[in-house]
XYZ file of C-alpha atoms in Angstrom:
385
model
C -24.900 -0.662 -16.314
C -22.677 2.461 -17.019
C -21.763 4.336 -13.611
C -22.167 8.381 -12.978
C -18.526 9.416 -13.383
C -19.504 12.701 -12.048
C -21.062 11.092 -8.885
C -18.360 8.747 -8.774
C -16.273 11.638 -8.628
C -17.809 13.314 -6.177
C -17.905 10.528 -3.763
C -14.232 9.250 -3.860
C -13.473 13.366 -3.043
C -15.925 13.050 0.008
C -14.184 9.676 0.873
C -10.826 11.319 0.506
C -11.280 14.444 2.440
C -12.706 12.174 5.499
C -9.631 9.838 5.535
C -7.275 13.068 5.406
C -9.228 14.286 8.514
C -9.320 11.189 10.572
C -5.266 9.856 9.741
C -4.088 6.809 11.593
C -0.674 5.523 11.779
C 0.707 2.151 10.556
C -1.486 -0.829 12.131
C -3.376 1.815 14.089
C -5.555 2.003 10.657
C -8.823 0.833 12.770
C -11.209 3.610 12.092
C -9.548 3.283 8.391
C -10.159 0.132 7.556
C -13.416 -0.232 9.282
C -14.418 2.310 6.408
C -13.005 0.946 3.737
C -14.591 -2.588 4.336
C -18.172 -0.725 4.675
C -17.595 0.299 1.611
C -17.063 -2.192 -0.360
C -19.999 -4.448 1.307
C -22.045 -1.588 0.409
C -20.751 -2.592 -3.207
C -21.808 -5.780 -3.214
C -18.094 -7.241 -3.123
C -18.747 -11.385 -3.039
C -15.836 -11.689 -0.256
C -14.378 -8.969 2.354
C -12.105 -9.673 4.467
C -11.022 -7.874 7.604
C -7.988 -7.849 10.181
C -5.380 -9.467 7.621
C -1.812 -8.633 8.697
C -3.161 -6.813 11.363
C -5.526 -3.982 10.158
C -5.608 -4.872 6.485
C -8.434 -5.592 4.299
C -8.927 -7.612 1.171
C -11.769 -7.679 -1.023
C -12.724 -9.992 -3.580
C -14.476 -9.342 -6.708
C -15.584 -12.019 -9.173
C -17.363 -12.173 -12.604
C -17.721 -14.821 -15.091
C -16.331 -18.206 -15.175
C -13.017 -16.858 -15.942
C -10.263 -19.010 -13.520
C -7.367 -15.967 -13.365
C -7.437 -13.615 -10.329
C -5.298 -10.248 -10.212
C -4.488 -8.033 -7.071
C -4.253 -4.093 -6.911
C -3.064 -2.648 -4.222
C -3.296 0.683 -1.902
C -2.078 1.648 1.245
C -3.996 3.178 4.246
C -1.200 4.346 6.943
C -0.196 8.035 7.993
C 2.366 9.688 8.876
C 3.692 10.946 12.633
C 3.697 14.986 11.031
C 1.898 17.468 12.928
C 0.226 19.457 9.657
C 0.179 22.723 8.850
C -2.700 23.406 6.398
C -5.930 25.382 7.089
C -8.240 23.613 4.344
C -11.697 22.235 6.389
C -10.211 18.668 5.991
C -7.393 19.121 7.441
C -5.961 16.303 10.449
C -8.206 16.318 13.363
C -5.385 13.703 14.848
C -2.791 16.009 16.561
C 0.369 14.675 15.421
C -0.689 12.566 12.340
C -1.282 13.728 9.020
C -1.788 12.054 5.357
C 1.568 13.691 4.332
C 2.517 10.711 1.310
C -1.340 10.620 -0.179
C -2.496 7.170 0.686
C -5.622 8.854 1.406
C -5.885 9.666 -2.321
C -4.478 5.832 -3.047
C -7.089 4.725 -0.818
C -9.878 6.582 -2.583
C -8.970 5.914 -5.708
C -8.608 2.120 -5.105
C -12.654 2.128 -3.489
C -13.732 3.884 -6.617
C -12.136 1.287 -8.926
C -13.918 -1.065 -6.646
C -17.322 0.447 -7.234
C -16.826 0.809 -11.033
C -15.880 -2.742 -11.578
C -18.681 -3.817 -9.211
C -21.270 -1.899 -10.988
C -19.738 -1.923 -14.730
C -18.344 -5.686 -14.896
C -16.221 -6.082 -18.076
C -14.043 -8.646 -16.784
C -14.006 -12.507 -16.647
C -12.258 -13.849 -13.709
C -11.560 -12.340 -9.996
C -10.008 -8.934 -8.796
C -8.459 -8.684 -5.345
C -8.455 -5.286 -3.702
C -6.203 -5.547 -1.129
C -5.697 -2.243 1.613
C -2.500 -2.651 3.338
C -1.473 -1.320 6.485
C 1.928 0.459 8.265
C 3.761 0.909 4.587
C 5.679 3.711 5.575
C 8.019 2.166 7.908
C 8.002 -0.827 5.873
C 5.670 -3.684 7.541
C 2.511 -3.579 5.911
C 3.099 -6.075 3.325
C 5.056 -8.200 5.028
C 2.055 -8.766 8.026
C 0.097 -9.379 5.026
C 2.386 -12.355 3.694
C 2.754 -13.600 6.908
C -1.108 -13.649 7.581
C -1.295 -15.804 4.893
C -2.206 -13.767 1.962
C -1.348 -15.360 -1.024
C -2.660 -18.576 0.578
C -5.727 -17.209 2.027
C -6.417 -14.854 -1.058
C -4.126 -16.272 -4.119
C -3.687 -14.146 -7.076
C -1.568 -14.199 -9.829
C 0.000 -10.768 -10.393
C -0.306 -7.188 -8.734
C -0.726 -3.696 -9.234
C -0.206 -0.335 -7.487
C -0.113 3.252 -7.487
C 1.806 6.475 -5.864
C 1.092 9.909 -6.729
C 3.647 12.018 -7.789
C 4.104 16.137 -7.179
C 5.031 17.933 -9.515
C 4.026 15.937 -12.141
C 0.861 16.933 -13.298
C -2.752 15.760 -13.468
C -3.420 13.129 -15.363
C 0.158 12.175 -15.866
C 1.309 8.564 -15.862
C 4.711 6.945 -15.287
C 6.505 3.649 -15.140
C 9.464 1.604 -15.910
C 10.397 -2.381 -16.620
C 12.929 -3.503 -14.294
C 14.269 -1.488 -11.214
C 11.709 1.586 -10.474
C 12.323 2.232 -6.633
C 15.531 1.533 -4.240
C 16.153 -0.623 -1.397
C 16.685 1.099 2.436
C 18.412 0.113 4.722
C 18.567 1.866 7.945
C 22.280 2.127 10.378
C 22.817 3.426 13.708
C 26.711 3.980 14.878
C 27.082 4.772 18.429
C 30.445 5.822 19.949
C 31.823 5.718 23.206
C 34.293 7.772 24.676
C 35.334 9.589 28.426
C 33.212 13.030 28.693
C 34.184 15.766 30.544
C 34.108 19.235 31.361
C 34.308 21.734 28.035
C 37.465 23.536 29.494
C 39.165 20.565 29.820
C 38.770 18.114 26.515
C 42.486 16.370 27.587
C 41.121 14.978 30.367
C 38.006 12.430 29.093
C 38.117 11.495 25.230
C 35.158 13.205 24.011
C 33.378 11.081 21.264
C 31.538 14.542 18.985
C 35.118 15.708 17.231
C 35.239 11.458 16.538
C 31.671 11.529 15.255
C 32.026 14.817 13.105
C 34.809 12.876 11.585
C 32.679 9.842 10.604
C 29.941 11.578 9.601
C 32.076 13.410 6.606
C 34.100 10.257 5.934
C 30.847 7.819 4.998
C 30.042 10.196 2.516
C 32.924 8.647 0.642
C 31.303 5.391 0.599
C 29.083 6.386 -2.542
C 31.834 8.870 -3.929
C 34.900 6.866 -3.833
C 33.955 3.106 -2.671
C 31.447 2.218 -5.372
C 31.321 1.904 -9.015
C 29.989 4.780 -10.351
C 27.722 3.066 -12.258
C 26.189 2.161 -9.453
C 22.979 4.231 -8.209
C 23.310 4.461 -4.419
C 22.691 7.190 -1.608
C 24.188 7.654 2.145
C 22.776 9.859 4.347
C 23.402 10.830 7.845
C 19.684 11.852 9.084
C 20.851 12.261 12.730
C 23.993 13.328 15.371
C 22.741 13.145 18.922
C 24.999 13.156 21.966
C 24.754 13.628 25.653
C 26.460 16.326 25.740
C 25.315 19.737 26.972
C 26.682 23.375 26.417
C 29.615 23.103 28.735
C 30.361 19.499 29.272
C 31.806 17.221 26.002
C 29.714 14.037 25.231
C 30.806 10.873 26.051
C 28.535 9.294 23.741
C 27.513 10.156 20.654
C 24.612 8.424 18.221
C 24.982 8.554 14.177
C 21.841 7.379 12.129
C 20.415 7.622 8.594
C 19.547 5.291 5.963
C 21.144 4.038 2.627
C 19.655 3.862 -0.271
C 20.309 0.811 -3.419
C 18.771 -0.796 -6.210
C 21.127 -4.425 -6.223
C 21.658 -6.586 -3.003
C 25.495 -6.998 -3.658
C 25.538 -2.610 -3.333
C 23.758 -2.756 0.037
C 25.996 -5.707 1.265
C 29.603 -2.965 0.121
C 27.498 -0.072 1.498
C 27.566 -2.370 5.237
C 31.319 -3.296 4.625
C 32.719 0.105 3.888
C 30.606 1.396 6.608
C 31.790 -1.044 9.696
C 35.374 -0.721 8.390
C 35.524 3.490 8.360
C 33.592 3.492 11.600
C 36.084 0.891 13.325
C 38.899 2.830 11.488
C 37.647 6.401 12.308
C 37.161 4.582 16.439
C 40.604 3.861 16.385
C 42.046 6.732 15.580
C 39.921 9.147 18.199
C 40.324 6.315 20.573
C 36.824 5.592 21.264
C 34.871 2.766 21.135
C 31.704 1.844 18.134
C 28.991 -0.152 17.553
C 27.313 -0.264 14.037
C 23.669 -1.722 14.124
C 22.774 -2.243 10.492
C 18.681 -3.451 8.701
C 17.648 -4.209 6.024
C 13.803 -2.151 5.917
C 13.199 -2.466 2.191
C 13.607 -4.358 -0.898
C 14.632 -2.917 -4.200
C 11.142 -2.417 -6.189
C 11.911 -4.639 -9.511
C 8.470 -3.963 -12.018
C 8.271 -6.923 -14.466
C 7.863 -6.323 -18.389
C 5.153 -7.904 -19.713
C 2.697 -6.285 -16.278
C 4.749 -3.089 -16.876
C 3.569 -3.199 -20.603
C -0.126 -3.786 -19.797
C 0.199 -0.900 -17.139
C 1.561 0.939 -20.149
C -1.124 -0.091 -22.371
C -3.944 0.932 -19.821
C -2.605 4.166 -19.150
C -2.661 5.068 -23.099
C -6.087 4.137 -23.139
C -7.366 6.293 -20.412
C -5.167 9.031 -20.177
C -3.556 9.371 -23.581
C -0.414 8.350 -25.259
C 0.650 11.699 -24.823
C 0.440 11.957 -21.036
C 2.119 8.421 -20.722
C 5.511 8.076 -20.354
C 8.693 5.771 -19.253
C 10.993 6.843 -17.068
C 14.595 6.836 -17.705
C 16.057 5.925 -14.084
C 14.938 4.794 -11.062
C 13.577 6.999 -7.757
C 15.592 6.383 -4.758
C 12.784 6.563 -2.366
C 11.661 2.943 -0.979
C 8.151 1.322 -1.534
C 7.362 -2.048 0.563
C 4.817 -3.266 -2.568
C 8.264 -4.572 -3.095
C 7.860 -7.492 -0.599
C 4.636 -8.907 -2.769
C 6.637 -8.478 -6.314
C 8.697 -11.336 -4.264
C 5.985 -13.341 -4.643
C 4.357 -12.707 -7.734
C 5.156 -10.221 -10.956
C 3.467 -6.854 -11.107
C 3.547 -3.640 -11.704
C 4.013 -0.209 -9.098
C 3.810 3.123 -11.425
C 3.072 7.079 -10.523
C 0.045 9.592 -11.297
C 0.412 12.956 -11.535
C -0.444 14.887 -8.223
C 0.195 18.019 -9.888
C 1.905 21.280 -7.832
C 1.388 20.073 -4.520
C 3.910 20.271 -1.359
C 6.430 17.471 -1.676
C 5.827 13.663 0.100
C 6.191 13.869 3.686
C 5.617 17.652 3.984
C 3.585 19.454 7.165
C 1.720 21.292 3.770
C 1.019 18.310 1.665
C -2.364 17.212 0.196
C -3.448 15.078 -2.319
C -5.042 16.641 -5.403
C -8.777 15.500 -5.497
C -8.569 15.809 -9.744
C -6.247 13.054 -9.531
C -8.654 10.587 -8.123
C -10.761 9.711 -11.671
C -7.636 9.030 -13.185
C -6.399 6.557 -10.793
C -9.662 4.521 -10.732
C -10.213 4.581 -13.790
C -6.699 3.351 -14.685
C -7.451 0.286 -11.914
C -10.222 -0.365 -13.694
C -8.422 -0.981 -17.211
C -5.567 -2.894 -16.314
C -8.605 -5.430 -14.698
C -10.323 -5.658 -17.785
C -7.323 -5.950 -19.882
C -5.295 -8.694 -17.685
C -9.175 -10.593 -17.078
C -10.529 -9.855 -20.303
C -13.900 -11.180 -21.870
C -13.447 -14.059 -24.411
């Protein structure tokens, strides 16, 4: 049986625009998962599987005699962003939009499901797994620790992330490192406040924390190779301090960004030894609270070469392409490529708002493309005869 593309298209958009309007946050996904599992019982899945890791679901797809099982992968969770679009399917959850597109990842993934449900063209056993809470990097790891891999083994995985500003029907990937670790810090230091006429009488701790907050950018510039690819950024300064009385307090935090283990570990050094340097000479006292959130994203070759191989085939060698170096934002599929080789590469979303933006939206012509593509690499890695 050969599905309706146009149909097919027209229902992942439907399924889309309903997810952007009803957004939940990371294993708050009720109303979100409860959806997607309808939908795939109402595609005749042979297994689904609710409530894994929390509010995940995993669905199980099998044809043939064929003993080898595969995974792809999408994510479900929102964002905390109060959005700012007027479209009709706009956030009806004040406070929480789909400002990274995992509605569209979502989408995509249940049309993939229906294809390969209705088409067949594979020998063996596809796992669609919908993860919860990626953004602040949990999802996976509930998953692992519900017993995924036991409960639902597989043998390698696949996922996608759509890109702005690269367009429609554009694909991208690399073998080895394709997206950085983050780690996140908060510095607190402690001083005397006082009254703003009078700094010499308490030891104010904002001139101290000015100070620190220019010296860690020497980390990167001056404390590590520059071959290295690494970012340090200070996201936040907040004191309690008011217009005319000097903090006695004040709280530094951001998030550094690697792609090796033995970077992150100098990034933690270099960063307890300027803020206990930068404490003793303003005379105040620190703290440095430092976490690991995620891993570096490591794609393996021979999955990154089917991935390749799939995208040619749907979209055209000439809308394929490899990417020369890595992105430094952080993906927690990283935690399953721990477990088991795979593959995490970008469609085109076209010229959209950036990730994480009040304006964002995920471009509905993008959807075919990423189905379709999950839909390949299935009957390429479980291929008949």
């Amino acid at each position: 049986m050969t599905i309706d593309l146009d149909k097919l298209v027209q229902e992942m958009t439907d399924w889309r625009r309903d997810l952007h309007a009803h957004p939940e946050f990371g294993f708050e996904e009720m109303r979100t998962s409860a959806f997607v599992a309808s939908k795939l019982r109402e595609f005749g899945l042979d297994d689904v599987a609710e409530g894994v890791g929390g509010t995940g679901v995993v669905g199980t797809l099998k044809r043939g005699s064929g003993n080898r099982v595969i995974a792809l992968r999408a994510d479900m969770d929102a964002l905390r962003i109060p959005e700012q679009s007027e479209f009709s399917h706009r956030s009806g959850n004040l406070g929480v939009m789909h400002a990274c597109g995992h509605d569209g990842h979502t989408a995509m993934l249940l049309g993939a499901a229906k294809l390969l449900a209705e088409e067949g063209g594979f020998d063996g056993t596809v796992r669609f797994v919908f993860q919860p809470a990626e953004e602040w990097g949990r999802g996976a790891l509930a998953m692992l620790d519900d017993g995924l891999l036991e409960r639902f083994p597989f043998e390698e995985i696949y996922g996608l992330h759509n890109a702005p500003k690269l367009p429609v029907g554009r694909f991208q990937t690399r073998i080895g490192p394709i997206m950085s670790a983050e780690d996140n810090f908060e510095i607190v230091l402690t001083g005397v406040g006082g009254h703003a006429a009078r700094p010499h009488v308490g030891n104010e701790a904002l001139v101290a924390a000015c100070a620190l907050v220019t010296s860690l950018q020497t980390i990167v510039s001056r404390r590590l190779s520059p071959a290295e690819i690494a970012v340090v950024s200070v996201t936040e300064l907040i004191t309690d301090g008011t217009r005319n009385a000097l903090p006695g307090q004040a709280r530094i935090l951001g998030d550094a960004r690697s792609f090796h283990p033995e970077v992150s570990a100098d990034i933690e050094v270099q960063m307890r030894v300027i803020s206990e340097g930068i404490a003793r000479a303003y005379n105040v006292g620190q703290s440095v609270t430092y976490t690991r959130e995620f891993v570096p994203l490591v794609n393996q070759p021979a999955q990154t070469e089917a991935a390749l191989e799939a995208a040619r085939h749907v979209l055209g060698a000439e809308n394929v392409s490899v990417v020369s170096e890595p992105f430094t934002g952080s993906e927690d599929f990283a935690r399953f490529l721990a477990h088991v080789p795979g593959c995490f590469s970008f469609v085109g979303n076209g010229d959209s708002a950036p990730l994480h933006n009040p304006r964002y939206d995920f471009d509905d012509k993008g959807l075919i493309h990423g189905a379709r593509f999950h839909a390949e690499i299935v009957r390429r890695r479980l291929a008949v005869g």
